[in-house]
Amino acid sequence: MSYKIKYFWEIIKILEAHEPVLLKDFIKLVTPITGCWVDCTFGAGGYSRALLQNGASQVLAIDKDSETKVFLKSIQNEYGNLIKFYNQSFADMETNDDITNRDDIDGIVLDLGVSSMHLDNPSRGFSFRKNGPLDMRMGNQPGPTASEIVNLCSEATLADLIFFYGQERKARKIANRIVEERKKKEINTTFELAEIIRAIVPKNFKKDPSTRTFQAIRIAVNNELKDLSKALIFAEKKVRRGGTIAVITFHSLEDKIVKDFGKTMSGKASSINRYRPLVSKNYPSLIPVNKKPVVAAIDELDRNKRARSAKLRVYKKVSDNPSRILANIEFPEVELGI
Ligand SMILES: C[S@@+](CC[C@H](N)C(=O)[O-])C[C@H]1O[C@@H](n2cnc3c(N)ncnc32)[C@H](O)[C@@H]1O
């Protein structure tokens, strides 16, 4: 089989296997869909395609991973230039003139985290189930890689990031063991790191012992929490009145950022300090469409394991102007010091 044909079948296989999480719930909550949407996390294009199928007149799609561009062709074949793709981080949307110059953005959606293409490709180094180089970069950023973090950060920094980003109670012990092991030999593969963690964290029938530590390192490599908060602040400014902001999160740190942001912008946050004044209750900027986050139904959970931890929150913009308050989005930030 020629390389091109093999590559084509690889893409078809990925598309067949890939089911975008909570897509039906998203479409239901944001319908009627009109106008221009920004899909901040294009991935395999499931959300972008569904937006066009359900009424969007234009989709501006972003992904920091240039490899996702292979999924653009089939959407372009159907919808021509109604879809445009930008290989950049959604944290830098304000540098994208096609987005900033528009004042008619109807919706912005973020379906966060890694895609199954990342997890399934051992050479990207995201998975503790497949051996590969310890990389974990989602985009084309120069670094640091997961391997640089694991081999160069101080023990205290490793402990902090595993604790705060992974919410792993055994963070200090894991950090200590990593430092002991790297004195003997650099830790360069996903299996090497997973083995170190398994020696510390007991097996659990629900989760692999490495889950939390891998999540923590991935968040640090990709600056995920800061990028999310930057994107939310921009989205609230950019979406038109009546427009929508929708976010699908995959762990509690992300969900807390979205929830706190929604509370502040809808005037529901308690004013805990003088730097975070309440938005006037009469003039909130956003209102939540769903009071409780949407989670996957049992049939989706049966088909798609990734949906287990997914939560969807949707907000409507109800004011003409962006909020003048600075959303003080709080999240743990660990300086890598490398
Ligand atoms: C869960 S997948 C999205 C799947 C997509 N909604 C679909 O239907 O196929 C998340 C995607 O977001 C991308 N991503 C994560 N963080 C990003 C960021 N800061 N900027 C741009 N893209 C990002 C990842 O590269 C990945 O392709």
Tab-separated table of C-alpha atoms and ligand atoms in Angstrom:
chain	number	residue	atom	x	y	z
A	1	MET	CA	0.000	0.000	0.000
A	2	SER	CA	1.391	3.426	-0.904
A	3	TYR	CA	2.244	5.822	1.914
A	4	LYS	CA	-0.553	8.227	0.862
A	5	ILE	CA	-3.256	5.533	0.882
A	6	LYS	CA	-2.037	4.187	4.228
A	7	TYR	CA	-2.143	7.710	5.681
A	8	PHE	CA	-5.677	8.224	4.317
A	9	TRP	CA	-6.908	5.021	6.000
A	10	GLU	CA	-5.186	6.010	9.246
A	11	ILE	CA	-7.207	9.262	9.261
A	12	ILE	CA	-10.454	7.438	8.451
A	13	LYS	CA	-9.746	5.016	11.315
A	14	ILE	CA	-9.137	7.895	13.746
A	15	LEU	CA	-12.318	9.685	12.646
A	16	GLU	CA	-14.382	6.522	13.070
A	17	ALA	CA	-12.921	5.844	16.515
A	18	HIS	CA	-13.117	9.440	17.680
A	19	GLU	CA	-16.393	10.501	19.228
A	20	PRO	CA	-16.392	14.113	20.398
A	21	VAL	CA	-17.389	14.221	24.053
A	22	LEU	CA	-20.791	15.754	24.998
A	23	LEU	CA	-21.324	16.966	21.429
A	24	LYS	CA	-25.070	16.229	21.323
A	25	ASP	CA	-25.642	17.994	24.647
A	26	PHE	CA	-23.624	20.962	23.436
A	27	ILE	CA	-25.648	21.285	20.222
A	28	LYS	CA	-28.907	20.974	22.148
A	29	LEU	CA	-27.932	23.690	24.636
A	30	VAL	CA	-26.646	26.212	22.080
A	31	THR	CA	-29.388	25.744	19.458
A	32	PRO	CA	-30.478	27.817	17.540
A	33	ILE	CA	-27.006	28.116	16.043
A	34	THR	CA	-26.379	31.092	13.777
A	35	GLY	CA	-23.562	33.338	12.585
A	36	CYS	CA	-19.869	33.064	13.256
A	37	TRP	CA	-18.437	30.690	15.859
A	38	VAL	CA	-14.892	30.287	17.129
A	39	ASP	CA	-13.966	26.651	17.832
A	40	CYS	CA	-10.896	27.095	20.035
A	41	THR	CA	-10.045	23.382	20.111
A	42	PHE	CA	-10.498	22.009	16.590
A	43	GLY	CA	-8.997	18.538	17.289
A	44	ALA	CA	-10.503	16.116	14.769
A	45	GLY	CA	-13.057	18.763	13.810
A	46	GLY	CA	-16.148	17.128	15.337
A	47	TYR	CA	-17.418	20.305	16.993
A	48	SER	CA	-16.604	22.529	13.983
A	49	ARG	CA	-18.436	20.193	11.621
A	50	ALA	CA	-21.462	19.955	13.912
A	51	LEU	CA	-21.646	23.756	14.205
A	52	LEU	CA	-21.720	24.080	10.398
A	53	GLN	CA	-24.232	21.234	10.053
A	54	ASN	CA	-26.523	22.933	12.546
A	55	GLY	CA	-26.597	26.476	11.207
A	56	ALA	CA	-23.311	28.334	11.785
A	57	SER	CA	-22.483	30.498	8.763
A	58	GLN	CA	-18.760	30.549	9.551
A	59	VAL	CA	-16.404	28.658	11.857
A	60	LEU	CA	-13.005	30.062	12.802
A	61	ALA	CA	-11.193	26.990	14.098
A	62	ILE	CA	-8.064	27.077	16.245
A	63	ASP	CA	-5.724	24.343	17.378
A	64	LYS	CA	-2.197	24.634	18.719
A	65	ASP	CA	-1.402	21.184	17.338
A	66	SER	CA	-0.549	21.563	13.636
A	67	GLU	CA	-1.184	17.828	13.104
A	68	THR	CA	-4.934	18.405	13.516
A	69	LYS	CA	-4.901	20.197	10.163
A	70	VAL	CA	-5.284	16.824	8.417
A	71	PHE	CA	-8.903	16.770	9.582
A	72	LEU	CA	-9.679	20.073	7.898
A	73	LYS	CA	-9.796	18.797	4.324
A	74	SER	CA	-13.006	16.779	4.601
A	75	ILE	CA	-14.832	19.713	6.241
A	76	GLN	CA	-13.525	22.088	3.586
A	77	ASN	CA	-14.711	19.693	0.865
A	78	GLU	CA	-18.221	20.055	2.227
A	79	TYR	CA	-18.259	23.649	3.449
A	80	GLY	CA	-15.520	25.412	1.436
A	81	ASN	CA	-14.254	28.580	3.047
A	82	LEU	CA	-17.004	28.629	5.672
A	83	ILE	CA	-14.289	27.072	7.825
A	84	LYS	CA	-10.923	28.702	8.452
A	85	PHE	CA	-8.129	27.137	10.477
A	86	TYR	CA	-5.483	28.822	12.633
A	87	ASN	CA	-2.564	26.940	14.128
A	88	GLN	CA	-2.129	28.894	17.352
A	89	SER	CA	-2.935	28.771	21.037
A	90	PHE	CA	-6.379	29.940	22.066
A	91	ALA	CA	-4.589	31.947	24.748
A	92	ASP	CA	-3.411	34.254	21.942
A	93	MET	CA	-6.763	34.805	20.205
A	94	GLU	CA	-6.343	38.536	20.669
A	95	THR	CA	-3.457	38.442	18.158
A	96	ASN	CA	-5.697	36.915	15.484
A	97	ASP	CA	-7.038	39.763	13.309
A	98	ASP	CA	-9.752	37.584	11.736
A	99	ILE	CA	-11.222	37.213	15.215
A	100	THR	CA	-10.462	40.576	16.803
A	101	ASN	CA	-11.679	42.580	13.784
A	102	ARG	CA	-15.143	41.022	13.961
A	103	ASP	CA	-17.872	42.335	16.207
A	104	ASP	CA	-20.387	39.626	15.298
A	105	ILE	CA	-18.977	36.548	17.021
A	106	ASP	CA	-22.008	34.444	17.997
A	107	GLY	CA	-20.251	31.811	20.006
A	108	ILE	CA	-16.944	30.559	21.335
A	109	VAL	CA	-16.433	26.945	22.352
A	110	LEU	CA	-13.543	25.262	24.155
A	111	ASP	CA	-13.461	21.450	24.351
A	112	LEU	CA	-10.391	21.235	26.537
A	113	GLY	CA	-7.578	18.806	27.099
A	114	VAL	CA	-5.845	16.254	24.976
A	115	SER	CA	-7.508	14.450	22.128
A	116	SER	CA	-7.621	10.701	21.622
A	117	MET	CA	-5.122	11.265	18.786
A	118	HIS	CA	-2.658	12.567	21.379
A	119	LEU	CA	-3.249	9.674	23.749
A	120	ASP	CA	-3.169	7.031	21.027
A	121	ASN	CA	0.101	8.193	19.484
A	122	PRO	CA	2.991	6.912	21.663
A	123	SER	CA	5.471	9.297	20.040
A	124	ARG	CA	3.646	12.264	21.618
A	125	GLY	CA	4.405	10.915	25.083
A	126	PHE	CA	1.032	11.584	26.752
A	127	SER	CA	0.074	8.065	27.725
A	128	PHE	CA	1.297	5.869	30.543
A	129	ARG	CA	-0.273	2.940	28.672
A	130	LYS	CA	1.980	3.260	25.622
A	131	ASN	CA	5.723	3.645	25.775
A	132	GLY	CA	7.181	6.711	24.129
A	133	PRO	CA	9.446	9.704	24.667
A	134	LEU	CA	8.371	11.809	27.645
A	135	ASP	CA	7.201	14.826	25.640
A	136	MET	CA	3.516	15.840	26.216
A	137	ARG	CA	3.664	19.061	24.184
A	138	MET	CA	0.301	19.638	22.500
A	139	GLY	CA	1.588	22.291	20.183
A	140	ASN	CA	4.757	23.284	18.446
A	141	GLN	CA	6.082	25.265	21.390
A	142	PRO	CA	9.847	24.879	21.931
A	143	GLY	CA	9.586	23.554	25.470
A	144	PRO	CA	9.818	22.561	28.182
A	145	THR	CA	9.016	18.936	27.472
A	146	ALA	CA	7.786	16.574	30.178
A	147	SER	CA	11.237	15.025	30.224
A	148	GLU	CA	12.880	18.410	30.880
A	149	ILE	CA	10.481	19.057	33.757
A	150	VAL	CA	11.035	15.623	35.278
A	151	ASN	CA	14.825	15.746	34.920
A	152	LEU	CA	15.551	19.413	35.658
A	153	CYS	CA	12.991	20.787	38.139
A	154	SER	CA	13.908	20.827	41.809
A	155	GLU	CA	12.346	18.246	44.101
A	156	ALA	CA	10.236	20.955	45.788
A	157	THR	CA	8.918	22.206	42.435
A	158	LEU	CA	8.073	18.680	41.302
A	159	ALA	CA	6.258	18.029	44.563
A	160	ASP	CA	4.289	21.273	44.253
A	161	LEU	CA	3.270	20.725	40.687
A	162	ILE	CA	2.250	17.099	41.232
A	163	PHE	CA	0.281	18.169	44.299
A	164	PHE	CA	-1.407	21.279	42.890
A	165	TYR	CA	-1.910	20.251	39.241
A	166	GLY	CA	-2.460	16.552	39.882
A	167	GLN	CA	-4.138	16.784	43.301
A	168	GLU	CA	-1.982	13.786	44.195
A	169	ARG	CA	-1.633	13.215	47.925
A	170	LYS	CA	1.603	11.285	47.530
A	171	ALA	CA	3.222	14.150	45.606
A	172	ARG	CA	6.190	14.600	47.965
A	173	LYS	CA	7.065	10.905	47.899
A	174	ILE	CA	6.783	10.739	44.110
A	175	ALA	CA	8.976	13.835	43.698
A	176	ASN	CA	11.560	12.361	46.035
A	177	ARG	CA	11.610	9.047	44.144
A	178	ILE	CA	11.913	10.844	40.780
A	179	VAL	CA	14.950	12.743	42.057
A	180	GLU	CA	16.543	9.546	43.419
A	181	GLU	CA	15.971	7.697	40.140
A	182	ARG	CA	17.209	10.503	37.897
A	183	LYS	CA	20.510	10.545	39.814
A	184	LYS	CA	21.049	7.020	38.486
A	185	LYS	CA	19.735	7.612	34.968
A	186	GLU	CA	17.758	10.282	33.085
A	187	ILE	CA	14.023	9.549	32.953
A	188	ASN	CA	13.169	9.718	29.276
A	189	THR	CA	10.160	7.534	28.563
A	190	THR	CA	6.544	7.327	29.669
A	191	PHE	CA	7.044	3.758	30.935
A	192	GLU	CA	10.075	4.770	33.033
A	193	LEU	CA	8.070	7.518	34.734
A	194	ALA	CA	4.978	5.333	35.163
A	195	GLU	CA	7.079	2.626	36.830
A	196	ILE	CA	8.506	5.106	39.352
A	197	ILE	CA	4.997	6.313	40.233
A	198	ARG	CA	3.594	2.782	40.521
A	199	ALA	CA	6.221	2.004	43.149
A	200	ILE	CA	4.717	4.768	45.334
A	201	VAL	CA	1.002	4.960	44.531
A	202	PRO	CA	-1.041	1.838	45.250
A	203	LYS	CA	-3.053	0.256	42.464
A	204	ASN	CA	-6.641	1.344	42.346
A	205	PHE	CA	-9.352	-0.451	40.406
A	206	LYS	CA	-10.708	2.834	39.053
A	207	LYS	CA	-7.571	4.714	38.017
A	208	ASP	CA	-4.035	3.886	37.006
A	209	PRO	CA	-1.634	5.109	39.746
A	210	SER	CA	0.060	7.378	37.162
A	211	THR	CA	-3.082	9.264	36.139
A	212	ARG	CA	-2.721	12.228	38.486
A	213	THR	CA	1.020	12.719	38.043
A	214	PHE	CA	0.784	12.522	34.250
A	215	GLN	CA	-2.065	15.059	34.335
A	216	ALA	CA	0.032	17.380	36.512
A	217	ILE	CA	3.055	17.282	34.229
A	218	ARG	CA	0.906	17.739	31.125
A	219	ILE	CA	-0.745	20.822	32.651
A	220	ALA	CA	2.686	22.278	33.422
A	221	VAL	CA	4.132	21.493	29.971
A	222	ASN	CA	1.199	23.135	28.196
A	223	ASN	CA	0.478	25.993	30.600
A	224	GLU	CA	-3.101	24.809	30.529
A	225	LEU	CA	-4.651	26.705	33.432
A	226	LYS	CA	-3.250	30.094	32.489
A	227	ASP	CA	-4.211	29.599	28.826
A	228	LEU	CA	-7.769	28.722	29.819
A	229	SER	CA	-8.187	31.777	32.007
A	230	LYS	CA	-6.793	34.061	29.274
A	231	ALA	CA	-9.187	32.565	26.718
A	232	LEU	CA	-12.217	33.001	28.984
A	233	ILE	CA	-11.440	36.651	29.655
A	234	PHE	CA	-11.032	37.294	25.926
A	235	ALA	CA	-14.188	35.315	25.054
A	236	GLU	CA	-16.330	37.394	27.394
A	237	LYS	CA	-15.095	40.566	25.696
A	238	LYS	CA	-15.462	39.267	22.153
A	239	VAL	CA	-18.803	37.462	22.015
A	240	ARG	CA	-21.702	39.672	20.901
A	241	ARG	CA	-24.731	40.336	23.072
A	242	GLY	CA	-26.930	37.223	22.966
A	243	GLY	CA	-23.913	35.115	22.022
A	244	THR	CA	-22.661	31.991	23.759
A	245	ILE	CA	-19.550	30.759	25.566
A	246	ALA	CA	-19.384	26.982	26.061
A	247	VAL	CA	-16.638	25.042	27.800
A	248	ILE	CA	-16.110	21.305	28.203
A	249	THR	CA	-13.658	20.528	31.010
A	250	PHE	CA	-12.025	17.241	31.996
A	251	HIS	CA	-10.779	17.756	35.537
A	252	SER	CA	-11.767	19.705	38.606
A	253	LEU	CA	-9.054	22.385	38.278
A	254	GLU	CA	-10.349	23.381	34.847
A	255	ASP	CA	-13.952	23.170	35.943
A	256	LYS	CA	-13.309	25.391	38.966
A	257	ILE	CA	-11.743	28.059	36.740
A	258	VAL	CA	-14.798	28.042	34.447
A	259	LYS	CA	-17.246	27.969	37.350
A	260	ASP	CA	-15.541	30.870	39.185
A	261	PHE	CA	-15.344	32.872	35.965
A	262	GLY	CA	-19.059	32.286	35.306
A	263	LYS	CA	-19.937	33.303	38.854
A	264	THR	CA	-17.938	36.528	38.664
A	265	MET	CA	-19.327	37.500	35.276
A	266	SER	CA	-22.889	36.748	36.304
A	267	GLY	CA	-22.553	38.801	39.473
A	268	LYS	CA	-22.809	35.757	41.725
A	269	ALA	CA	-19.291	35.698	43.123
A	270	SER	CA	-18.916	36.629	46.745
A	271	SER	CA	-16.714	39.687	46.972
A	272	ILE	CA	-13.900	38.258	49.021
A	273	ASN	CA	-11.508	41.125	48.587
A	274	ARG	CA	-11.457	44.709	47.419
A	275	TYR	CA	-9.660	43.778	44.202
A	276	ARG	CA	-12.600	41.644	43.135
A	277	PRO	CA	-15.694	43.810	43.312
A	278	LEU	CA	-19.071	42.280	42.557
A	279	VAL	CA	-20.556	42.863	39.128
A	280	SER	CA	-23.726	44.821	39.765
A	281	LYS	CA	-26.539	42.312	40.159
A	282	ASN	CA	-28.641	44.374	37.745
A	283	TYR	CA	-26.137	44.255	34.935
A	284	PRO	CA	-24.390	40.893	34.808
A	285	SER	CA	-22.341	40.261	31.712
A	286	LEU	CA	-23.040	36.526	31.406
A	287	ILE	CA	-25.793	34.259	32.635
A	288	PRO	CA	-25.462	30.490	32.931
A	289	VAL	CA	-27.662	28.533	30.511
A	290	ASN	CA	-27.388	25.375	32.606
A	291	LYS	CA	-27.426	25.763	36.385
A	292	LYS	CA	-25.534	22.507	36.910
A	293	PRO	CA	-22.813	21.347	34.526
A	294	VAL	CA	-23.937	18.757	31.990
A	295	VAL	CA	-22.248	15.367	32.365
A	296	ALA	CA	-22.324	12.406	30.012
A	297	ALA	CA	-25.330	10.092	30.005
A	298	ILE	CA	-24.846	6.376	30.635
A	299	ASP	CA	-24.964	5.396	26.956
A	300	GLU	CA	-22.192	7.877	26.118
A	301	LEU	CA	-20.149	6.636	29.082
A	302	ASP	CA	-20.536	3.075	27.804
A	303	ARG	CA	-19.188	4.048	24.399
A	304	ASN	CA	-16.570	6.573	25.397
A	305	LYS	CA	-14.380	6.332	28.497
A	306	ARG	CA	-13.035	9.867	28.022
A	307	ALA	CA	-16.520	11.230	28.756
A	308	ARG	CA	-16.281	10.041	32.389
A	309	SER	CA	-14.874	13.260	33.766
A	310	ALA	CA	-16.320	15.699	31.220
A	311	LYS	CA	-18.442	18.671	32.311
A	312	LEU	CA	-20.132	21.155	30.014
A	313	ARG	CA	-20.948	24.703	31.116
A	314	VAL	CA	-22.690	27.180	28.818
A	315	TYR	CA	-23.121	30.947	29.304
A	316	LYS	CA	-25.072	33.603	27.392
A	317	LYS	CA	-23.763	37.126	27.064
A	318	VAL	CA	-26.484	39.476	28.205
A	319	SER	CA	-24.862	42.885	28.065
A	320	ASP	CA	-23.779	45.011	25.126
A	321	ASN	CA	-20.413	45.783	26.589
A	322	PRO	CA	-17.748	43.577	28.009
A	323	SER	CA	-17.608	43.584	31.745
A	324	ARG	CA	-15.456	46.376	33.097
A	325	ILE	CA	-14.404	44.324	36.053
A	326	LEU	CA	-11.277	42.264	35.884
A	327	ALA	CA	-12.254	38.651	36.398
A	328	ASN	CA	-9.833	37.578	39.049
A	329	ILE	CA	-9.544	33.962	38.059
A	330	GLU	CA	-7.611	32.100	40.693
A	331	PHE	CA	-5.719	28.908	40.003
A	332	PRO	CA	-2.587	27.290	41.390
A	333	GLU	CA	0.532	28.432	39.560
A	334	VAL	CA	3.832	26.649	40.024
A	335	GLU	CA	6.991	28.381	38.753
A	336	LEU	CA	9.098	25.738	37.021
A	337	GLY	CA	12.398	27.525	37.598
A	338	ILE	CA	14.109	25.880	34.605
B	1	LIG	C1	-10.450	17.312	23.267
B	1	LIG	S1	-9.626	17.818	21.828
B	1	LIG	C2	-10.890	18.630	20.919
B	1	LIG	C3	-11.723	17.699	20.121
B	1	LIG	C4	-12.637	18.437	19.155
B	1	LIG	N1	-13.628	19.233	19.836
B	1	LIG	C5	-13.304	17.485	18.192
B	1	LIG	O1	-14.533	17.530	18.065
B	1	LIG	O2	-12.599	16.705	17.558
B	1	LIG	C6	-8.711	19.193	22.394
B	1	LIG	C7	-7.896	19.878	21.318
B	1	LIG	O3	-7.551	21.157	21.821
B	1	LIG	C8	-6.241	21.464	21.454
B	1	LIG	N2	-5.741	22.430	22.434
B	1	LIG	C9	-5.501	22.230	23.744
B	1	LIG	N3	-5.048	23.356	24.312
B	1	LIG	C10	-5.022	24.298	23.343
B	1	LIG	C11	-4.656	25.672	23.314
B	1	LIG	N4	-4.199	26.312	24.390
B	1	LIG	N5	-4.786	26.335	22.152
B	1	LIG	C12	-5.246	25.708	21.039
B	1	LIG	N6	-5.579	24.405	20.998
B	1	LIG	C13	-5.478	23.710	22.140
B	1	LIG	C14	-5.515	20.138	21.474
B	1	LIG	O4	-4.391	20.171	20.631
B	1	LIG	C15	-6.600	19.179	20.979
B	1	LIG	O5	-6.500	18.978	19.600
